[in-house]
mmCIF file with all atom_site columns, C-alpha atoms in Angstrom:
data_model
loop_
_atom_site.group_PDB
_atom_site.id
_atom_site.type_symbol
_atom_site.label_atom_id
_atom_site.label_alt_id
_atom_site.label_comp_id
_atom_site.label_asym_id
_atom_site.label_entity_id
_atom_site.label_seq_id
_atom_site.pdbx_PDB_ins_code
_atom_site.Cartn_x
_atom_site.Cartn_y
_atom_site.Cartn_z
_atom_site.occupancy
_atom_site.B_iso_or_equiv
_atom_site.pdbx_formal_charge
_atom_site.auth_seq_id
_atom_site.auth_comp_id
_atom_site.auth_asym_id
_atom_site.auth_atom_id
_atom_site.pdbx_PDB_model_num
ATOM 1   C CA . PRO A 1 1   ? -6.710  14.489  4.513   1.00 52.00 ? 950  PRO A CA 1
ATOM 2   C CA . THR A 1 2   ? -8.121  11.574  2.237   1.00 50.00 ? 951  THR A CA 1
ATOM 3   C CA . LYS A 1 3   ? -5.762  9.170   3.517   1.00 54.00 ? 952  LYS A CA 1
ATOM 4   C CA . GLU A 1 4   ? -7.475  9.840   7.429   1.00 82.00 ? 953  GLU A CA 1
ATOM 5   C CA . LYS A 1 5   ? -10.756 9.769   5.829   1.00 88.00 ? 954  LYS A CA 1
ATOM 6   C CA . GLY A 1 6   ? -9.964  6.158   4.046   1.00 89.00 ? 955  GLY A CA 1
ATOM 7   C CA . HIS A 1 7   ? -8.735  4.769   6.935   1.00 91.00 ? 956  HIS A CA 1
ATOM 8   C CA . ARG A 1 8   ? -11.442 6.104   9.167   1.00 93.00 ? 957  ARG A CA 1
ATOM 9   C CA . TYR A 1 9   ? -14.237 4.668   6.802   1.00 94.00 ? 958  TYR A CA 1
ATOM 10  C CA . PHE A 1 10  ? -12.685 1.256   6.883   1.00 95.00 ? 959  PHE A CA 1
ATOM 11  C CA . LYS A 1 11  ? -12.609 1.544   10.825  1.00 95.00 ? 960  LYS A CA 1
ATOM 12  C CA . THR A 1 12  ? -16.143 2.621   11.086  1.00 96.00 ? 961  THR A CA 1
ATOM 13  C CA . LEU A 1 13  ? -17.251 -0.036  8.469   1.00 96.00 ? 962  LEU A CA 1
ATOM 14  C CA . VAL A 1 14  ? -15.444 -2.699  10.618  1.00 97.00 ? 963  VAL A CA 1
ATOM 15  C CA . GLU A 1 15  ? -17.073 -1.757  13.744  1.00 97.00 ? 964  GLU A CA 1
ATOM 16  C CA . SER A 1 16  ? -20.535 -1.372  12.476  1.00 97.00 ? 965  SER A CA 1
ATOM 17  C CA . TYR A 1 17  ? -20.101 -5.016  12.052  1.00 97.00 ? 966  TYR A CA 1
ATOM 18  C CA . GLY A 1 18  ? -19.491 -6.093  15.093  1.00 97.00 ? 967  GLY A CA 1
ATOM 19  C CA . GLY A 1 19  ? -15.792 -5.985  14.450  1.00 96.00 ? 968  GLY A CA 1
ATOM 20  C CA . ASP A 1 20  ? -16.297 -9.155  11.812  1.00 97.00 ? 969  ASP A CA 1
ATOM 21  C CA . MET A 1 21  ? -13.753 -7.843  9.048   1.00 96.00 ? 970  MET A CA 1
ATOM 22  C CA . GLU A 1 22  ? -14.395 -10.382 6.885   1.00 96.00 ? 971  GLU A CA 1
ATOM 23  C CA . LEU A 1 23  ? -17.879 -9.467  6.850   1.00 98.00 ? 972  LEU A CA 1
ATOM 24  C CA . ALA A 1 24  ? -17.702 -5.968  6.703   1.00 97.00 ? 973  ALA A CA 1
ATOM 25  C CA . ILE A 1 25  ? -15.382 -6.210  3.682   1.00 96.00 ? 974  ILE A CA 1
ATOM 26  C CA . LYS A 1 26  ? -17.489 -8.930  1.842   1.00 97.00 ? 975  LYS A CA 1
ATOM 27  C CA . THR A 1 27  ? -21.010 -7.094  2.315   1.00 97.00 ? 976  THR A CA 1
ATOM 28  C CA . PHE A 1 28  ? -19.260 -3.460  1.134   1.00 96.00 ? 977  PHE A CA 1
ATOM 29  C CA . THR A 1 29  ? -17.779 -5.279  -1.614  1.00 95.00 ? 978  THR A CA 1
ATOM 30  C CA . ARG A 1 30  ? -21.061 -7.232  -2.693  1.00 97.00 ? 979  ARG A CA 1
ATOM 31  C CA . ALA A 1 31  ? -23.056 -3.923  -2.290  1.00 95.00 ? 980  ALA A CA 1
ATOM 32  C CA . TYR A 1 32  ? -20.246 -1.981  -4.509  1.00 92.00 ? 981  TYR A CA 1
ATOM 33  C CA . LEU A 1 33  ? -20.209 -4.494  -7.090  1.00 94.00 ? 982  LEU A CA 1
ATOM 34  C CA . ALA A 1 34  ? -23.941 -4.710  -7.476  1.00 97.00 ? 983  ALA A CA 1
ATOM 35  C CA . CYS A 1 35  ? -23.358 -1.101  -8.275  1.00 93.00 ? 984  CYS A CA 1
ATOM 36  C CA . VAL A 1 36  ? -20.884 -1.741  -10.869 1.00 92.00 ? 985  VAL A CA 1
ATOM 37  C CA . THR A 1 37  ? -23.277 -4.495  -12.491 1.00 97.00 ? 986  THR A CA 1
ATOM 38  C CA . ALA A 1 38  ? -26.007 -1.603  -12.680 1.00 97.00 ? 987  ALA A CA 1
ATOM 39  C CA . VAL A 1 39  ? -23.672 0.394   -14.667 1.00 94.00 ? 988  VAL A CA 1
ATOM 40  C CA . ASP A 1 40  ? -22.613 -2.086  -16.828 1.00 95.00 ? 989  ASP A CA 1
ATOM 41  C CA . GLU A 1 41  ? -26.268 -2.984  -17.414 1.00 97.00 ? 990  GLU A CA 1
ATOM 42  C CA . CYS A 1 42  ? -27.245 0.717   -18.560 1.00 97.00 ? 991  CYS A CA 1
ATOM 43  C CA . ILE A 1 43  ? -23.932 0.511   -20.902 1.00 96.00 ? 992  ILE A CA 1
ATOM 44  C CA . GLY A 1 44  ? -25.042 -1.978  -22.359 1.00 96.00 ? 993  GLY A CA 1
ATOM 45  C CA . GLN A 1 45  ? -28.269 -0.807  -23.321 1.00 97.00 ? 994  GLN A CA 1
ATOM 46  C CA . VAL A 1 46  ? -26.708 2.299   -24.747 1.00 96.00 ? 995  VAL A CA 1
ATOM 47  C CA . VAL A 1 47  ? -24.816 0.167   -27.210 1.00 96.00 ? 996  VAL A CA 1
ATOM 48  C CA . ASP A 1 48  ? -27.382 -1.934  -28.070 1.00 97.00 ? 997  ASP A CA 1
ATOM 49  C CA . ALA A 1 49  ? -29.467 0.939   -29.385 1.00 97.00 ? 998  ALA A CA 1
ATOM 50  C CA . ILE A 1 50  ? -26.471 2.456   -31.081 1.00 97.00 ? 999  ILE A CA 1
ATOM 51  C CA . ASP A 1 51  ? -25.915 -0.897  -32.807 1.00 96.00 ? 1000 ASP A CA 1
ATOM 52  C CA . ASP A 1 52  ? -29.827 -1.222  -33.566 1.00 97.00 ? 1001 ASP A CA 1
ATOM 53  C CA . GLY A 1 53  ? -29.330 2.445   -35.149 1.00 96.00 ? 1002 GLY A CA 1
ATOM 54  C CA . PRO A 1 54  ? -28.517 3.700   -38.507 1.00 97.00 ? 1003 PRO A CA 1
ATOM 55  C CA . LEU A 1 55  ? -25.283 5.394   -37.426 1.00 95.00 ? 1004 LEU A CA 1
ATOM 56  C CA . CYS A 1 56  ? -23.854 2.373   -35.761 1.00 95.00 ? 1005 CYS A CA 1
ATOM 57  C CA . GLU A 1 57  ? -20.811 2.139   -38.157 1.00 94.00 ? 1006 GLU A CA 1
ATOM 58  C CA . ASN A 1 58  ? -19.569 5.662   -37.666 1.00 93.00 ? 1007 ASN A CA 1
ATOM 59  C CA . THR A 1 59  ? -20.310 6.203   -33.981 1.00 97.00 ? 1008 THR A CA 1
ATOM 60  C CA . ILE A 1 60  ? -17.418 6.099   -31.620 1.00 97.00 ? 1009 ILE A CA 1
ATOM 61  C CA . ILE A 1 61  ? -18.212 4.680   -28.173 1.00 97.00 ? 1010 ILE A CA 1
ATOM 62  C CA . VAL A 1 62  ? -15.900 5.936   -25.544 1.00 97.00 ? 1011 VAL A CA 1
ATOM 63  C CA . LEU A 1 63  ? -16.230 4.757   -21.871 1.00 96.00 ? 1012 LEU A CA 1
ATOM 64  C CA . VAL A 1 64  ? -13.742 6.193   -19.224 1.00 94.00 ? 1013 VAL A CA 1
ATOM 65  C CA . SER A 1 65  ? -14.430 6.786   -15.562 1.00 88.00 ? 1014 SER A CA 1
ATOM 66  C CA . ASP A 1 66  ? -12.775 7.640   -12.439 1.00 83.00 ? 1015 ASP A CA 1
ATOM 67  C CA . HIS A 1 67  ? -10.703 5.219   -10.022 1.00 80.00 ? 1016 HIS A CA 1
ATOM 68  C CA . GLY A 1 68  ? -12.827 2.655   -7.819  1.00 76.00 ? 1017 GLY A CA 1
ATOM 69  C CA . TRP A 1 69  ? -12.348 2.571   -4.101  1.00 83.00 ? 1018 TRP A CA 1
ATOM 70  C CA . GLN A 1 70  ? -10.181 0.810   -2.304  1.00 87.00 ? 1019 GLN A CA 1
ATOM 71  C CA . MET A 1 71  ? -11.891 -2.111  -1.211  1.00 88.00 ? 1020 MET A CA 1
ATOM 72  C CA . GLY A 1 72  ? -10.327 -2.332  2.256   1.00 90.00 ? 1021 GLY A CA 1
ATOM 73  C CA . GLN A 1 73  ? -6.735  -3.296  0.991   1.00 88.00 ? 1022 GLN A CA 1
ATOM 74  C CA . LYS A 1 74  ? -3.983  -1.835  3.814   1.00 89.00 ? 1023 LYS A CA 1
ATOM 75  C CA . ASP A 1 75  ? -7.199  -0.831  6.039   1.00 91.00 ? 1024 ASP A CA 1
ATOM 76  C CA . PHE A 1 76  ? -8.353  1.572   3.835   1.00 90.00 ? 1025 PHE A CA 1
ATOM 77  C CA . LEU A 1 77  ? -11.801 2.185   2.481   1.00 89.00 ? 1026 LEU A CA 1
ATOM 78  C CA . PHE A 1 78  ? -12.045 5.376   -0.080  1.00 87.00 ? 1027 PHE A CA 1
ATOM 79  C CA . LYS A 1 79  ? -10.976 7.045   -3.270  1.00 82.00 ? 1028 LYS A CA 1
ATOM 80  C CA . GLY A 1 80  ? -7.463  8.610   -3.616  1.00 77.00 ? 1029 GLY A CA 1
ATOM 81  C CA . ALA A 1 81  ? -5.307  5.819   -2.411  1.00 79.00 ? 1030 ALA A CA 1
ATOM 82  C CA . PRO A 1 82  ? -1.979  5.956   -3.478  1.00 76.00 ? 1031 PRO A CA 1
ATOM 83  C CA . TRP A 1 83  ? -1.605  2.642   -4.577  1.00 81.00 ? 1032 TRP A CA 1
ATOM 84  C CA . GLU A 1 84  ? -1.207  1.238   -8.190  1.00 78.00 ? 1033 GLU A CA 1
ATOM 85  C CA . GLU A 1 85  ? -4.750  -0.144  -8.090  1.00 75.00 ? 1034 GLU A CA 1
ATOM 86  C CA . ALA A 1 86  ? -6.326  3.052   -7.458  1.00 78.00 ? 1035 ALA A CA 1
ATOM 87  C CA . THR A 1 87  ? -4.846  4.860   -10.466 1.00 81.00 ? 1036 THR A CA 1
ATOM 88  C CA . ARG A 1 88  ? -6.309  2.231   -12.952 1.00 84.00 ? 1037 ARG A CA 1
ATOM 89  C CA . ILE A 1 89  ? -9.317  3.364   -14.951 1.00 87.00 ? 1038 ILE A CA 1
ATOM 90  C CA . PRO A 1 90  ? -11.324 2.218   -17.763 1.00 90.00 ? 1039 PRO A CA 1
ATOM 91  C CA . PHE A 1 91  ? -10.380 3.384   -21.228 1.00 92.00 ? 1040 PHE A CA 1
ATOM 92  C CA . ILE A 1 92  ? -12.541 1.924   -23.572 1.00 94.00 ? 1041 ILE A CA 1
ATOM 93  C CA . VAL A 1 93  ? -12.979 2.722   -27.178 1.00 96.00 ? 1042 VAL A CA 1
ATOM 94  C CA . ARG A 1 94  ? -15.160 1.490   -30.029 1.00 96.00 ? 1043 ARG A CA 1
ATOM 95  C CA . ALA A 1 95  ? -14.220 2.789   -33.248 1.00 97.00 ? 1044 ALA A CA 1
ATOM 96  C CA . PRO A 1 96  ? -15.768 1.320   -36.269 1.00 96.00 ? 1045 PRO A CA 1
ATOM 97  C CA . GLY A 1 97  ? -13.549 0.025   -38.765 1.00 94.00 ? 1046 GLY A CA 1
ATOM 98  C CA . VAL A 1 98  ? -10.409 0.704   -36.474 1.00 96.00 ? 1047 VAL A CA 1
ATOM 99  C CA . SER A 1 99  ? -10.443 -1.093  -33.118 1.00 93.00 ? 1048 SER A CA 1
ATOM 100 C CA . LYS A 1 100 ? -10.726 -4.669  -32.816 1.00 84.00 ? 1049 LYS A CA 1
ATOM 101 C CA . ALA A 1 101 ? -13.449 -6.159  -30.633 1.00 88.00 ? 1050 ALA A CA 1
ATOM 102 C CA . GLY A 1 102 ? -11.893 -7.697  -27.360 1.00 91.00 ? 1051 GLY A CA 1
ATOM 103 C CA . GLY A 1 103 ? -8.721  -6.136  -27.742 1.00 93.00 ? 1052 GLY A CA 1
ATOM 104 C CA . VAL A 1 104 ? -6.589  -5.120  -25.154 1.00 94.00 ? 1053 VAL A CA 1
ATOM 105 C CA . ALA A 1 105 ? -3.492  -2.939  -24.990 1.00 93.00 ? 1054 ALA A CA 1
ATOM 106 C CA . GLU A 1 106 ? -1.310  -3.194  -21.716 1.00 90.00 ? 1055 GLU A CA 1
ATOM 107 C CA . HIS A 1 107 ? 0.584   -0.210  -22.624 1.00 91.00 ? 1056 HIS A CA 1
ATOM 108 C CA . PRO A 1 108 ? -0.110  2.568   -19.893 1.00 90.00 ? 1057 PRO A CA 1
ATOM 109 C CA . VAL A 1 109 ? -2.197  5.622   -21.646 1.00 92.00 ? 1058 VAL A CA 1
ATOM 110 C CA . SER A 1 110 ? -3.765  8.481   -19.728 1.00 92.00 ? 1059 SER A CA 1
ATOM 111 C CA . LEU A 1 111 ? -7.081  10.388  -19.957 1.00 92.00 ? 1060 LEU A CA 1
ATOM 112 C CA . ILE A 1 112 ? -5.250  13.534  -21.416 1.00 93.00 ? 1061 ILE A CA 1
ATOM 113 C CA . ASP A 1 113 ? -4.757  10.843  -24.796 1.00 95.00 ? 1062 ASP A CA 1
ATOM 114 C CA . LEU A 1 114 ? -8.579  10.992  -25.160 1.00 96.00 ? 1063 LEU A CA 1
ATOM 115 C CA . TYR A 1 115 ? -8.895  14.198  -27.268 1.00 95.00 ? 1064 TYR A CA 1
ATOM 116 C CA . PRO A 1 116 ? -5.961  13.410  -29.601 1.00 95.00 ? 1065 PRO A CA 1
ATOM 117 C CA . THR A 1 117 ? -7.419  10.107  -29.894 1.00 96.00 ? 1066 THR A CA 1
ATOM 118 C CA . LEU A 1 118 ? -10.911 11.556  -31.141 1.00 96.00 ? 1067 LEU A CA 1
ATOM 119 C CA . VAL A 1 119 ? -9.297  14.053  -33.049 1.00 95.00 ? 1068 VAL A CA 1
ATOM 120 C CA . ASP A 1 120 ? -7.395  11.389  -35.111 1.00 95.00 ? 1069 ASP A CA 1
ATOM 121 C CA . LEU A 1 121 ? -10.441 9.071   -35.473 1.00 97.00 ? 1070 LEU A CA 1
ATOM 122 C CA . CYS A 1 122 ? -12.508 11.840  -36.956 1.00 96.00 ? 1071 CYS A CA 1
ATOM 123 C CA . GLY A 1 123 ? -9.994  13.074  -39.159 1.00 95.00 ? 1072 GLY A CA 1
ATOM 124 C CA . LEU A 1 124 ? -10.175 16.706  -37.733 1.00 93.00 ? 1073 LEU A CA 1
ATOM 125 C CA . GLU A 1 125 ? -7.264  19.038  -38.988 1.00 90.00 ? 1074 GLU A CA 1
ATOM 126 C CA . GLY A 1 126 ? -6.195  22.223  -37.651 1.00 85.00 ? 1075 GLY A CA 1
ATOM 127 C CA . ASP A 1 127 ? -4.543  23.676  -34.714 1.00 82.00 ? 1076 ASP A CA 1
ATOM 128 C CA . THR A 1 128 ? -6.219  23.509  -31.636 1.00 81.00 ? 1077 THR A CA 1
ATOM 129 C CA . LYS A 1 129 ? -4.841  27.032  -30.316 1.00 84.00 ? 1078 LYS A CA 1
ATOM 130 C CA . LYS A 1 130 ? -6.912  30.239  -30.248 1.00 84.00 ? 1079 LYS A CA 1
ATOM 131 C CA . ASN A 1 131 ? -3.873  32.028  -30.804 1.00 89.00 ? 1080 ASN A CA 1
ATOM 132 C CA . GLU A 1 132 ? -0.459  32.827  -30.879 1.00 89.00 ? 1081 GLU A CA 1
ATOM 133 C CA . ASP A 1 133 ? 0.077   32.207  -27.062 1.00 91.00 ? 1082 ASP A CA 1
ATOM 134 C CA . GLY A 1 134 ? -1.471  29.105  -27.054 1.00 89.00 ? 1083 GLY A CA 1
ATOM 135 C CA . HIS A 1 135 ? 0.102   25.817  -26.466 1.00 87.00 ? 1084 HIS A CA 1
ATOM 136 C CA . ASP A 1 136 ? 0.278   22.679  -28.386 1.00 84.00 ? 1085 ASP A CA 1
ATOM 137 C CA . LEU A 1 137 ? -2.098  19.763  -27.672 1.00 83.00 ? 1086 LEU A CA 1
ATOM 138 C CA . ASP A 1 138 ? -1.130  17.796  -25.014 1.00 89.00 ? 1087 ASP A CA 1
ATOM 139 C CA . GLY A 1 139 ? -1.576  13.993  -25.162 1.00 93.00 ? 1088 GLY A CA 1
ATOM 140 C CA . PHE A 1 140 ? -1.131  11.005  -27.952 1.00 95.00 ? 1089 PHE A CA 1
ATOM 141 C CA . SER A 1 141 ? -3.617  9.542   -30.113 1.00 96.00 ? 1090 SER A CA 1
ATOM 142 C CA . VAL A 1 142 ? -3.936  5.664   -28.967 1.00 96.00 ? 1091 VAL A CA 1
ATOM 143 C CA . ARG A 1 143 ? -4.904  4.808   -32.535 1.00 96.00 ? 1092 ARG A CA 1
ATOM 144 C CA . PRO A 1 144 ? -2.063  2.305   -32.728 1.00 96.00 ? 1093 PRO A CA 1
ATOM 145 C CA . PHE A 1 145 ? -3.367  0.283   -29.825 1.00 96.00 ? 1094 PHE A CA 1
ATOM 146 C CA . LEU A 1 146 ? -6.832  0.380   -31.173 1.00 96.00 ? 1095 LEU A CA 1
ATOM 147 C CA . GLU A 1 147 ? -5.561  -1.165  -34.459 1.00 95.00 ? 1096 GLU A CA 1
ATOM 148 C CA . GLU A 1 148 ? -3.133  -3.317  -32.893 1.00 94.00 ? 1097 GLU A CA 1
ATOM 149 C CA . PRO A 1 149 ? -3.461  -3.919  -29.241 1.00 94.00 ? 1098 PRO A CA 1
ATOM 150 C CA . GLN A 1 150 ? 0.013   -4.839  -28.533 1.00 92.00 ? 1099 GLN A CA 1
ATOM 151 C CA . ALA A 1 151 ? 1.262   -2.135  -30.914 1.00 89.00 ? 1100 ALA A CA 1
ATOM 152 C CA . GLN A 1 152 ? 4.506   -1.387  -29.084 1.00 86.00 ? 1101 GLN A CA 1
ATOM 153 C CA . ASN A 1 153 ? 5.389   1.629   -31.238 1.00 86.00 ? 1102 ASN A CA 1
ATOM 154 C CA . TRP A 1 154 ? 3.526   4.733   -30.388 1.00 90.00 ? 1103 TRP A CA 1
ATOM 155 C CA . ASP A 1 155 ? 4.379   8.686   -30.462 1.00 91.00 ? 1104 ASP A CA 1
ATOM 156 C CA . GLY A 1 156 ? 3.151   8.860   -26.541 1.00 93.00 ? 1105 GLY A CA 1
ATOM 157 C CA . PRO A 1 157 ? 5.256   7.995   -23.314 1.00 92.00 ? 1106 PRO A CA 1
ATOM 158 C CA . ASP A 1 158 ? 6.262   4.598   -22.079 1.00 90.00 ? 1107 ASP A CA 1
ATOM 159 C CA . GLY A 1 159 ? 4.425   5.233   -18.655 1.00 87.00 ? 1108 GLY A CA 1
ATOM 160 C CA . ALA A 1 160 ? 1.017   7.433   -17.111 1.00 85.00 ? 1109 ALA A CA 1
ATOM 161 C CA . LEU A 1 161 ? 1.662   9.828   -14.434 1.00 82.00 ? 1110 LEU A CA 1
ATOM 162 C CA . SER A 1 162 ? -0.868  9.744   -11.535 1.00 79.00 ? 1111 SER A CA 1
ATOM 163 C CA . THR A 1 163 ? -0.642  12.231  -8.778  1.00 76.00 ? 1112 THR A CA 1
ATOM 164 C CA . LEU A 1 164 ? -2.762  12.657  -5.669  1.00 72.00 ? 1113 LEU A CA 1
ATOM 165 C CA . LYS A 1 165 ? -3.657  16.219  -4.322  1.00 68.00 ? 1114 LYS A CA 1
ATOM 166 C CA . GLY A 1 166 ? -3.016  16.196  -0.460  1.00 59.00 ? 1115 GLY A CA 1
#
């Protein structure tokens, strides 16, 4: 199981540094953050290319990711931890004429809200069901948070659900 793997990875890392937990975690974290920095640089290059192009005013940029690693908290070093830190991900949307630069919404949303958001931002209409046996679209547009990050009124739930497969 993942939980056992996370504790095993932590133990193995610390042992590989002669039992020096501080050095082991510091070194691992430094490498992890170097990876994050490299990805950030690549994302910046893509955004710059869009901004320098002719379609920057009608190009929606979405950045999401899976959750990151638990970085030694609770002697755990892996993904899929059952703690709040492991359930948070980047959910960044830049929608020209809609979103505000630097806005941060504190309200929980979920990846299931991404598709309805894109449908809303693109002004798409029509049913998403293939036939009468289909199900209505799940999720809610996060447009209210793009327009006003501190908005309190939206059609979605007050929380987001996370599960662990175990």
